[in-house]
Amino acid sequence: MRVCVLGGGVIGVSTAYALARDGHEVTLVERHADVARETSHANGGQLSYSYVAPLADPSVLPKLPQWLFSRDAALRFVPRLDPHQWRWCAAFLRACTRARSRATTAELLGLGFLSQRLMHEVVEREALSFDYVRNGKLVVYRDQEGFEGARHQAEYQAKLGCVQRALDGAACVALEPALAHIGGEIVGGIHTPGEEAADCDQFTRCLARAAQRDGVNLQLATEFSGLRTKGLRVLAAQTSQGDIEADAFVVCLGFQSQPMLASLGVHVPVYPLKGYSLTLPNANAQGAPRVSVTDAHHKVVYAPLGERLRIAGMVDLTGMNPHADDARIALLTRQARETFPNAGDYDAIQTWTGMRPATPDSKPVIGATHFRNLWLNTGHGALGFTLALGSAQLLADLLAERELPIDGDAFAPGR
Ligand SMILES: Cc1cc2nc3c(=O)[nH]c(=O)nc-3n(C[C@H](O)[C@H](O)[C@H](O)COP(=O)(O)OP(=O)(O)OC[C@H]3O[C@@H](n4cnc5c(N)ncnc54)[C@H](O)[C@@H]3O)c2cc1C
């Protein structure tokens, strides 16, 4: 089958790779001169297969006023005159029930475990260089209530196959000595030894080369502008380099998926959640963490990437504008410096901002639309790197009408 994949982030490239391995003739369309130039470029770098609990949870409801009124909150909401934003928020609030949060956790864990297995297979099969480490992840809590909630979550996830253990503050510092500076504040932590970290940008670029070797036609510097349709069939993708005809089309346009498909009446419940990252070059071996760390209090993640330390955080529900807010970068830098003061030269940090393509229930949208040959693989929110390979496999299995390795209905558009 001729398949046209739209978007060259980690999701589009993983999809193209999986489809080419299935024997399809694949063209990938990306507007930049290389892949992974947008949200997949400098994200948190955590392959966080066991930390997939959705943002939509009853525990966030008391925090909503803080999101609206505090400029220093980890999550910030600025209401816009935008019906799409309001619809997204209403669906988010509807998803904030204990039952839905638990069901979503179980479904995302299934996709996470599949992705982890596939990552191990890809690493085994391909010569990829992407600062990949299996270093485990430690989430530390500075308040008793947060830690208790995390312990209950870990107990629930243990029944679903997660291997995690709760540690007290001293054990957290013993595991990751770079935490010593805030050791007195740490109430406890959850350690997941099987978690991994890597550079998403390098991964995506290496996988794109492997996909090219398998026959994928990478059509870079090519702007996609719309779809030519006839009835309920898509005939061609319209691009700056001319029309691309294919038998099937897969939309992997990240946070742009929604506006690009709205005119066709295809509803994609994706809204951007802006975030920021800092990259500390030449991280200090003593002062920077070697285990991936999440500071639950500030909602900031730290991942070692070779000689570098990647720091990421902030969730801004502030609209489609991808520009950086200097005050948010300054806040993230201050929090990182206070947590790991000896991690390296903070004056040398590189800053970045990206737009997480988020759905209200934190689950990606994978499957067919009402156009018979138009498929979606998008909406991976804060977990796109983690879930990329499993999502690509699911899409390829659906397209081939094969038996699915996990429950596909959980991720279907219009679920
Ligand atoms: C601060 C931050 C930290 C994060 N940390 C993590 C983490 O630790 N672990 C994790 O798993 N995930 C993390 N994520 C989430 C992850 O980065 C995203 O889920 C993932 O990158 C989404 O990939 P994508 O391919 O869907 O989107 P993108 O990477 O944005 O790819 C979409 C592509 O489509 C292209 N495109 C769009 N419109 C057009 C057009 N009209 N024509 C042609 N091309 C077009 C874009 O140029 C882009 O390359 C983080 C995100 C942020 C912002």
Short mmCIF file of N, CA and C in Angstrom, two decimals, residues 50-55 101 104-105 108 153 157 362 383:
data_model
loop_
_atom_site.label_atom_id
_atom_site.label_comp_id
_atom_site.label_asym_id
_atom_site.label_seq_id
_atom_site.Cartn_x
_atom_site.Cartn_y
_atom_site.Cartn_z
N SER A 50 6.23 3.73 33.24
CA SER A 50 5.37 3.42 34.39
C SER A 50 4.73 4.67 35.01
N TYR A 51 5.09 5.86 34.53
CA TYR A 51 4.50 7.09 35.08
C TYR A 51 3.57 7.69 34.03
N VAL A 52 2.45 7.03 33.85
CA VAL A 52 1.55 7.42 32.76
C VAL A 52 0.20 7.90 33.29
N ALA A 53 0.06 8.04 34.62
CA ALA A 53 -1.23 8.47 35.19
C ALA A 53 -1.63 9.79 34.54
N PRO A 54 -2.90 9.95 34.16
CA PRO A 54 -3.29 11.16 33.43
C PRO A 54 -3.29 12.40 34.31
N LEU A 55 -3.16 13.55 33.65
CA LEU A 55 -3.27 14.82 34.37
C LEU A 55 -4.69 14.98 34.94
N SER A 101 -9.65 8.04 35.73
CA SER A 101 -8.20 8.17 35.89
C SER A 101 -7.55 6.78 36.03
N THR A 104 -7.71 4.92 32.63
CA THR A 104 -6.72 5.49 31.71
C THR A 104 -5.31 5.03 32.08
N THR A 105 -5.02 5.01 33.38
CA THR A 105 -3.69 4.55 33.82
C THR A 105 -3.43 3.13 33.31
N LEU A 108 -2.90 3.18 29.49
CA LEU A 108 -1.61 3.76 29.09
C LEU A 108 -0.45 2.87 29.52
N GLN A 153 -0.96 5.06 44.47
CA GLN A 153 -0.90 4.86 43.02
C GLN A 153 0.04 3.69 42.70
N GLN A 157 -0.72 0.29 40.73
CA GLN A 157 0.04 -0.08 39.52
C GLN A 157 0.77 -1.42 39.69
N SER A 362 -5.51 12.56 28.35
CA SER A 362 -4.08 12.19 28.29
C SER A 362 -3.80 10.94 27.45
N LEU A 383 3.88 12.46 26.85
CA LEU A 383 4.47 11.11 26.80
C LEU A 383 4.81 10.63 25.39
#
